[in-house]
Short mmCIF file of C-alpha atoms in Angstrom, two decimals:
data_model
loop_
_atom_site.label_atom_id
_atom_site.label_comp_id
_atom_site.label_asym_id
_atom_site.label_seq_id
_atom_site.Cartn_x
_atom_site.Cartn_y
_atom_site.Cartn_z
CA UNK A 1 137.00 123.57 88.78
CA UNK A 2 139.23 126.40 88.09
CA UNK A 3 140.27 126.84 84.45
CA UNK A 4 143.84 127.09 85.70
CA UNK A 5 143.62 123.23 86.59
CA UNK A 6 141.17 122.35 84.20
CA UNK A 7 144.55 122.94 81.32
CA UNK A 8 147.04 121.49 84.10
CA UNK A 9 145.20 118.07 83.94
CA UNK A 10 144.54 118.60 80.19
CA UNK A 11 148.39 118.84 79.60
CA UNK A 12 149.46 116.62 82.24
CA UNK A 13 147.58 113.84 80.40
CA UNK A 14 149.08 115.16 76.49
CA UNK A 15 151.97 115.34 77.94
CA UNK A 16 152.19 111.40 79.39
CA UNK A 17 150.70 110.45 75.96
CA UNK A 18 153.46 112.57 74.16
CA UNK A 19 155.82 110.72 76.13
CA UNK A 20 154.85 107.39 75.77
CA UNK A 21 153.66 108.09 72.02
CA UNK A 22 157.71 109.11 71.45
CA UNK A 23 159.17 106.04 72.80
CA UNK A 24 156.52 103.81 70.53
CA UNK A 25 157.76 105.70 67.40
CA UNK A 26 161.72 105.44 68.49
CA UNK A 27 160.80 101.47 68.64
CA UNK A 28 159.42 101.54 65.77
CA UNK A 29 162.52 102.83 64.03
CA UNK A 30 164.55 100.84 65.99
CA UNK A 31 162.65 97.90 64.53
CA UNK A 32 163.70 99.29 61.38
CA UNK A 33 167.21 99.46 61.74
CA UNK A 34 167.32 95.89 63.41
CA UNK A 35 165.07 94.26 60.33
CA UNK A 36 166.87 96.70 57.52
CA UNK A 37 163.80 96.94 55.81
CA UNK A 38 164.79 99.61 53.95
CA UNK A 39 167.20 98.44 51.32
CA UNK A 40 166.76 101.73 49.46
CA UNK A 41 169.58 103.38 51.85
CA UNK A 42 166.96 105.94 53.42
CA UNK A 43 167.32 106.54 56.88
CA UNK A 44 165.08 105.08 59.39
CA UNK A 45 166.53 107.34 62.08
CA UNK A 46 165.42 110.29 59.97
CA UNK A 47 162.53 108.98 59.39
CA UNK A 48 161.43 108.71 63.10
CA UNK A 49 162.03 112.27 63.62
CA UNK A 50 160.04 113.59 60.97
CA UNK A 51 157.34 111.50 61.72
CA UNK A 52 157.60 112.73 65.91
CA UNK A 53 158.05 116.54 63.79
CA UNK A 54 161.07 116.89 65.58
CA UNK A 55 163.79 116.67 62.72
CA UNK A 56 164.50 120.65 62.63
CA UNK A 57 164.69 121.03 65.80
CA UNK A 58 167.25 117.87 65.67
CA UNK A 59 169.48 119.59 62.76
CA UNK A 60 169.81 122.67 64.89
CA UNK A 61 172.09 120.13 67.19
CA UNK A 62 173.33 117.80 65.07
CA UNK A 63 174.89 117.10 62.05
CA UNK A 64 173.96 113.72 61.25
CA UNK A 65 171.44 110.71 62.24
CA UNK A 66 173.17 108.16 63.96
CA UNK A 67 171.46 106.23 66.25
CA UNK A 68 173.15 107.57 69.46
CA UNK A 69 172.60 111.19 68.81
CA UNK A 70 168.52 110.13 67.47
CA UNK A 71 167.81 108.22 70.78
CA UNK A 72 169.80 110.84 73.13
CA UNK A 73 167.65 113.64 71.53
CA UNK A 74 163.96 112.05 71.67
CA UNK A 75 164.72 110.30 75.11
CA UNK A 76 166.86 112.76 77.22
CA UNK A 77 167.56 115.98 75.77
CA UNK A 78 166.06 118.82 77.67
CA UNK A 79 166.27 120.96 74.81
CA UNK A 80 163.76 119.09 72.86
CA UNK A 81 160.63 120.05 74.33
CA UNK A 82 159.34 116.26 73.15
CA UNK A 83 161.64 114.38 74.42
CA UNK A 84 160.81 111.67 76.95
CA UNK A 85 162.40 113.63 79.94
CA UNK A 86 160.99 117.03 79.25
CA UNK A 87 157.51 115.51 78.23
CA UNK A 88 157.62 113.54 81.89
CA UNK A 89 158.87 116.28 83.77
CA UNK A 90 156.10 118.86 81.87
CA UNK A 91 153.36 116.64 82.75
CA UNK A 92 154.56 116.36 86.67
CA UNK A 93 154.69 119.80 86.77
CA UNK A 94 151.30 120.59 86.03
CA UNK A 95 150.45 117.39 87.85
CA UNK A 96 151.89 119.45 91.33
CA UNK A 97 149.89 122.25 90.02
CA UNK A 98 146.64 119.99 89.97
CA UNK A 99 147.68 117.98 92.39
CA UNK A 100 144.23 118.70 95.14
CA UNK A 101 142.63 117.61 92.03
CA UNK A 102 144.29 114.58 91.77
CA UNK A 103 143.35 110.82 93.96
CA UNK A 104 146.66 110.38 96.21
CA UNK A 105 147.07 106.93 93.51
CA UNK A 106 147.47 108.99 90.65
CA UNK A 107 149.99 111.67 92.35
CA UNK A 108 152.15 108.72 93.46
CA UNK A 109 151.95 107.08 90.55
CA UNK A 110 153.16 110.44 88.51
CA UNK A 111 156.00 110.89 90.48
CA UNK A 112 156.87 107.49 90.67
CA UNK A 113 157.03 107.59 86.55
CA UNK A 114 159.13 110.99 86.63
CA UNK A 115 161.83 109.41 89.38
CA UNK A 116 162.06 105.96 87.57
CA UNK A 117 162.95 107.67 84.06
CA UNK A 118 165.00 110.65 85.65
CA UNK A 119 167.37 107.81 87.02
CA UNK A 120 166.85 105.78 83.78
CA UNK A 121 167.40 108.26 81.64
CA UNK A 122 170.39 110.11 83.79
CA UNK A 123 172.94 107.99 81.47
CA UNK A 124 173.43 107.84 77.55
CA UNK A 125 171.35 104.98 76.29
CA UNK A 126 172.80 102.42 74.36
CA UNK A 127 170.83 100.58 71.77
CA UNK A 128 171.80 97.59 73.89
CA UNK A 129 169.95 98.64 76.15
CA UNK A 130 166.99 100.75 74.56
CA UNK A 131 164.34 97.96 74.48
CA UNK A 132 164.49 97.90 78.11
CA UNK A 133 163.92 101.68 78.49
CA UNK A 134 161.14 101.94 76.21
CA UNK A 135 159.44 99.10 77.83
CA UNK A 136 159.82 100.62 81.19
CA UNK A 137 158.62 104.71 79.47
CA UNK A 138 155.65 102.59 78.39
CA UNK A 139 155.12 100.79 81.56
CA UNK A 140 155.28 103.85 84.05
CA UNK A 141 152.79 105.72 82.13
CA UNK A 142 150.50 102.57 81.22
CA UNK A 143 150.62 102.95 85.60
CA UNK A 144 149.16 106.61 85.92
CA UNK A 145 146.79 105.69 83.79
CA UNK A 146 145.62 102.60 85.36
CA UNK A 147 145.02 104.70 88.28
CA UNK A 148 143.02 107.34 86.41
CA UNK A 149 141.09 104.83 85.82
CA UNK A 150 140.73 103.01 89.07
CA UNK A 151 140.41 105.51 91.33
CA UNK A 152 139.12 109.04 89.83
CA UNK A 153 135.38 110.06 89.92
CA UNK A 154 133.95 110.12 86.47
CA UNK A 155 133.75 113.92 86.92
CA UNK A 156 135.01 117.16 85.35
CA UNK A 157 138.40 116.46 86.43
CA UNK A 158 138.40 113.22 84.69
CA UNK A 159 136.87 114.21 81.38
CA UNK A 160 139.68 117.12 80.97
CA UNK A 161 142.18 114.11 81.61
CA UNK A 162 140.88 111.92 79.04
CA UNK A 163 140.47 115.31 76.77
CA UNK A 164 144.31 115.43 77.01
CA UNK A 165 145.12 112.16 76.37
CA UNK A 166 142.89 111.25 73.05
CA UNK A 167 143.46 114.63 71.50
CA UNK A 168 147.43 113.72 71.72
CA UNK A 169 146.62 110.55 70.56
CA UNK A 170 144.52 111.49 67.76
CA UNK A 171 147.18 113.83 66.64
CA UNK A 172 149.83 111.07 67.36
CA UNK A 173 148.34 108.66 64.80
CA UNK A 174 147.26 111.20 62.27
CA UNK A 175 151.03 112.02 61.88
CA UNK A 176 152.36 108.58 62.17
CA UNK A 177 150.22 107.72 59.00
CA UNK A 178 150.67 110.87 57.00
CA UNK A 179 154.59 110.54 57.26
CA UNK A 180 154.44 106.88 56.49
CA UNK A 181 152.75 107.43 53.47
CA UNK A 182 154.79 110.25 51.87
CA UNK A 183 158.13 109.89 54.13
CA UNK A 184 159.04 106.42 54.77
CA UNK A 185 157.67 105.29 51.31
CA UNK A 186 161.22 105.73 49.10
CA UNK A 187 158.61 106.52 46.10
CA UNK A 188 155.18 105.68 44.61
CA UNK A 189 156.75 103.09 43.25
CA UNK A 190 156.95 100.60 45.70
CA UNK A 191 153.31 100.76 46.69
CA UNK A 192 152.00 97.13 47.19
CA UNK A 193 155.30 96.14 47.38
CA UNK A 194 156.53 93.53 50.08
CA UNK A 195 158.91 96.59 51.68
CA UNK A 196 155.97 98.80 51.35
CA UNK A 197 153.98 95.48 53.14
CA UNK A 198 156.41 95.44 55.86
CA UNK A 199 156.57 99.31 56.99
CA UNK A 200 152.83 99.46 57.34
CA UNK A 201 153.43 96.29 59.75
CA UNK A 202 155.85 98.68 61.42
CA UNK A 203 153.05 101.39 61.91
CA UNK A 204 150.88 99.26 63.35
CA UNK A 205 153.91 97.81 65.95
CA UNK A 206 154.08 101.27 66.64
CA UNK A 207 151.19 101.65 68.39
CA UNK A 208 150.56 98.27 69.70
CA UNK A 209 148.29 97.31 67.27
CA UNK A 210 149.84 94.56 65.20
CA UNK A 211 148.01 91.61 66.48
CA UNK A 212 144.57 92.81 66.57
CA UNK A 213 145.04 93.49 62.99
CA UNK A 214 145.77 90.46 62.43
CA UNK A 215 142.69 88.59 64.43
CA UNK A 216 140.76 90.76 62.60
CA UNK A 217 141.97 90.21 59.04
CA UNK A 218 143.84 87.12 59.08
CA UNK A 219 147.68 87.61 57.42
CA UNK A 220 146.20 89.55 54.62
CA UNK A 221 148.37 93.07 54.64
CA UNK A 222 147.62 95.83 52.74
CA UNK A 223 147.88 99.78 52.95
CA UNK A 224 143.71 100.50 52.59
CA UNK A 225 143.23 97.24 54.92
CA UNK A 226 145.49 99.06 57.66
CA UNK A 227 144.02 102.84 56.43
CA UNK A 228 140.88 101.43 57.90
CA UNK A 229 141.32 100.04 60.44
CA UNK A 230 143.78 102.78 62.17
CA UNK A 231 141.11 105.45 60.84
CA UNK A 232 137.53 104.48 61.40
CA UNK A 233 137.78 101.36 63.16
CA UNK A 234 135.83 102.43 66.57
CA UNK A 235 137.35 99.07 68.58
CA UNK A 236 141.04 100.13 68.22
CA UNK A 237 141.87 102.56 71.25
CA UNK A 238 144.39 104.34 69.21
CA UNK A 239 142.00 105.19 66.12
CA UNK A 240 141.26 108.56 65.05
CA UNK A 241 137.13 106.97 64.99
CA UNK A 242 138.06 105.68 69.03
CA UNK A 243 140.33 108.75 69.82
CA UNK A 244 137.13 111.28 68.13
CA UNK A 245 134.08 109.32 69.94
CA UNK A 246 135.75 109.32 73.42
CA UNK A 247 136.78 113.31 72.62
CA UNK A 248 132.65 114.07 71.82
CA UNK A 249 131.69 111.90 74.74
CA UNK A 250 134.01 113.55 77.40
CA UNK A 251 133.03 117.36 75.83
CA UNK A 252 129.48 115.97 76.63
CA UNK A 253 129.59 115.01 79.87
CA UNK A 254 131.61 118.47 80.38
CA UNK A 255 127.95 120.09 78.94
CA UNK A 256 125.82 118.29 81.58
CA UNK A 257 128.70 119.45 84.27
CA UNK A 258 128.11 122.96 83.37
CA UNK A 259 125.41 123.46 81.18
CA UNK A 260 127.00 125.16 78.78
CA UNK A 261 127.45 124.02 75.20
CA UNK A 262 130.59 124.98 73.75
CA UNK A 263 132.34 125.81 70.35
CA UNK A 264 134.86 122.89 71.23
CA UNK A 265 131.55 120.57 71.09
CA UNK A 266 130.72 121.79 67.20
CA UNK A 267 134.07 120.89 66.14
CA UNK A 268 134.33 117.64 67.95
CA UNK A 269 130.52 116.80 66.92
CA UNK A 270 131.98 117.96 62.83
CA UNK A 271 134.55 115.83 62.91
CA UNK A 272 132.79 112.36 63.99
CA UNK A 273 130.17 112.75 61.35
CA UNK A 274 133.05 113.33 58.86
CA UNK A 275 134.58 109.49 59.99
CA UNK A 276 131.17 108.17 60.48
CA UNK A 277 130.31 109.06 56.35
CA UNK A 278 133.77 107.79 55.86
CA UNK A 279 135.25 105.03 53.82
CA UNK A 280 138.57 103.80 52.70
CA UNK A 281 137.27 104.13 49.28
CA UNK A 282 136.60 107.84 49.94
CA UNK A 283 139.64 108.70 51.71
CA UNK A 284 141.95 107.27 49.12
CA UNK A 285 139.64 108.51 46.58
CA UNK A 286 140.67 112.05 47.98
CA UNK A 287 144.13 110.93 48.57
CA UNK A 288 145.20 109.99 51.80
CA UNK A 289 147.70 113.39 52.47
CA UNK A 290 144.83 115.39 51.99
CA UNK A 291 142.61 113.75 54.13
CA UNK A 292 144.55 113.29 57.28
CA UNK A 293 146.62 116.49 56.52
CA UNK A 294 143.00 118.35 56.97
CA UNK A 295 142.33 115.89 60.10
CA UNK A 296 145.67 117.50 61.67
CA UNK A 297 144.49 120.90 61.42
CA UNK A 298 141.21 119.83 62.88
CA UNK A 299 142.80 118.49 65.65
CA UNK A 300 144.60 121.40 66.44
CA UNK A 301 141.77 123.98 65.83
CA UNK A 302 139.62 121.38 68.62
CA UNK A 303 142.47 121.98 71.30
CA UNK A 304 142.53 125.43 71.04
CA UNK A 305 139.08 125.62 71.42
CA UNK A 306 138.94 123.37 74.31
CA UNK A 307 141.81 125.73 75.73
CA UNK A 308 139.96 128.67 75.04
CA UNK A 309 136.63 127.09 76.94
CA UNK A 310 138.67 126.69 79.97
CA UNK A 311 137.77 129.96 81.08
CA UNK A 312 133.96 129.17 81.42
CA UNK A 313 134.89 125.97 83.69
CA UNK A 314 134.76 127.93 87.44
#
């Protein structure tokens, strides 16, 4: 494995995540709008972007945030490096680059996502008819990786996919509950409150994880109850626990691939026993910001160094 394609199926794989992690968070605001659950007068659109860390790079375009010009920019516009489009057409790019490296399923299945949204995406979408266009960003990815999964060798080209997708997703949720906390909360105020109740129900919507909450815990809602269970609950696949023990378990099977122990594995190794000494007491104990704003820059100190070990994977 050249290091060249180990970081084209490392960013092929962010990149898919990116894109399907964008249209999750433009439903969730959309949810927002629809429900007006914020009676304050703050803007969900806004919101949305800060949360994606796109907002900006949105004011450098636009004057205001209206829903047309918020679901143009994170769905179609080519200037946004995030959007939908340019995340889908990023990760088919280096999927051509990999693409010897890649079972003839998953190719197909890549370029079958990047055709469906170009020509779903080659209009202006109306809210009308957003639901449908999310479902479908959601859909065609869900497919590439259904046939990672069904048809790749549980090899060195598989761990650097999975290495791309959980690092973006670890990132992903990190963000989603850092802004939530300090952006889409009007004020410490409403803490506890039923609005405040109702946006961390949007969170968890947002990444599909709304019911299993609620198996789990019944219809009690509360900020440390959903704190817990999106941080260091290891059954939920979009957990920062789940995202950080399938990150040390792919860098491991990289180590028996090569025999070579890498500074990617320290961090990784760090940052598990960090979540494993973990509770909810602690982390809101040490505030919340401070804990997943840390968690961040983890996160992005791990993928450079998982970049930077490239270079020993040949």
């Amino acid at each position: 494995m050249l290091g060249k394609n180990a970081g084209g199926l490392f960013w092929m794989f962010r990149y898919l995540e990116r894109a399907e992690n964008t249209a999750r968070l433009l439903e969730a605001g959309w949810y927002i709008a629809l429900t007006h659950v914020n009676d304050d007068g703050s803007n969900e659109w806004e919101s949305i972007l800060t949360t994606a860390g796109m907002n900006a790079t949105f004011l450098e375009k636009n004057d205001s945030y209206d829903a047309p010009s918020v679901i143009n920019f994170l769905l179609r516009d080519r200037s946004n490096p995030s959007s939908v489009m340019s995340a889908i057409e990023a990760a088919r790019s280096n999927a051509r680059m990999v693409r010897t490296a890649l079972s003839g399923e998953v190719w197909e299945a890549v370029n079958e996502c990047w055709m469906d949204l170009k020509a779903a995406l080659a209009r202006p979408v109306t809210e009308r008819n957003l639901h449908e266009t999310l479902t479908l960003v959601r859909n065609r990815t869900s497919v590439v990786r259904g046939a990672l999964h069904g048809t790749m060798l549980r090899n060195d080209i598989y761990a650097f996919s999975r290495l791309g997708t959980f690092i973006e997703r670890a990132d992903n949720t990190a963000r989603i509950l850092d802004v939530k906390y300090y952006v889409l909360l009007p004020s410490a105020s409403f803490v506890g409150s039923s609005m405040d109740n109702v946006q961390w129900e949007v969170i968890l919507r947002s990444v599909s994880a709304e019911r299993s909450y609620h198996w789990l815990n019944g219809g009690e809602v509360t900020p440390q109850g959903i704190a817990e269970f999106l941080i260091l609950d290891k059954r939920v696949p979009r957990s920062l626990a789940f995202c950080y023990l399938k990150i040390g378990q792919y860098l491991d099977l990289l180590e028996e691939e090569y025999g070579i122990r890498q500074d990617s594995q320290v961090q990784a190794s760090r940052i598990c026993a960090r979540l494993d000494k973990a509770t909810v007491e602690s982390i809101f104990d040490e505030g919340l910001h401070e804990f997943l704003s840390a968690l961040i820059a983890d996160t992005g100190t791990l993928s450079h160094h998982i970049e930077t070990d490239f270079r020993f994977y040949g």
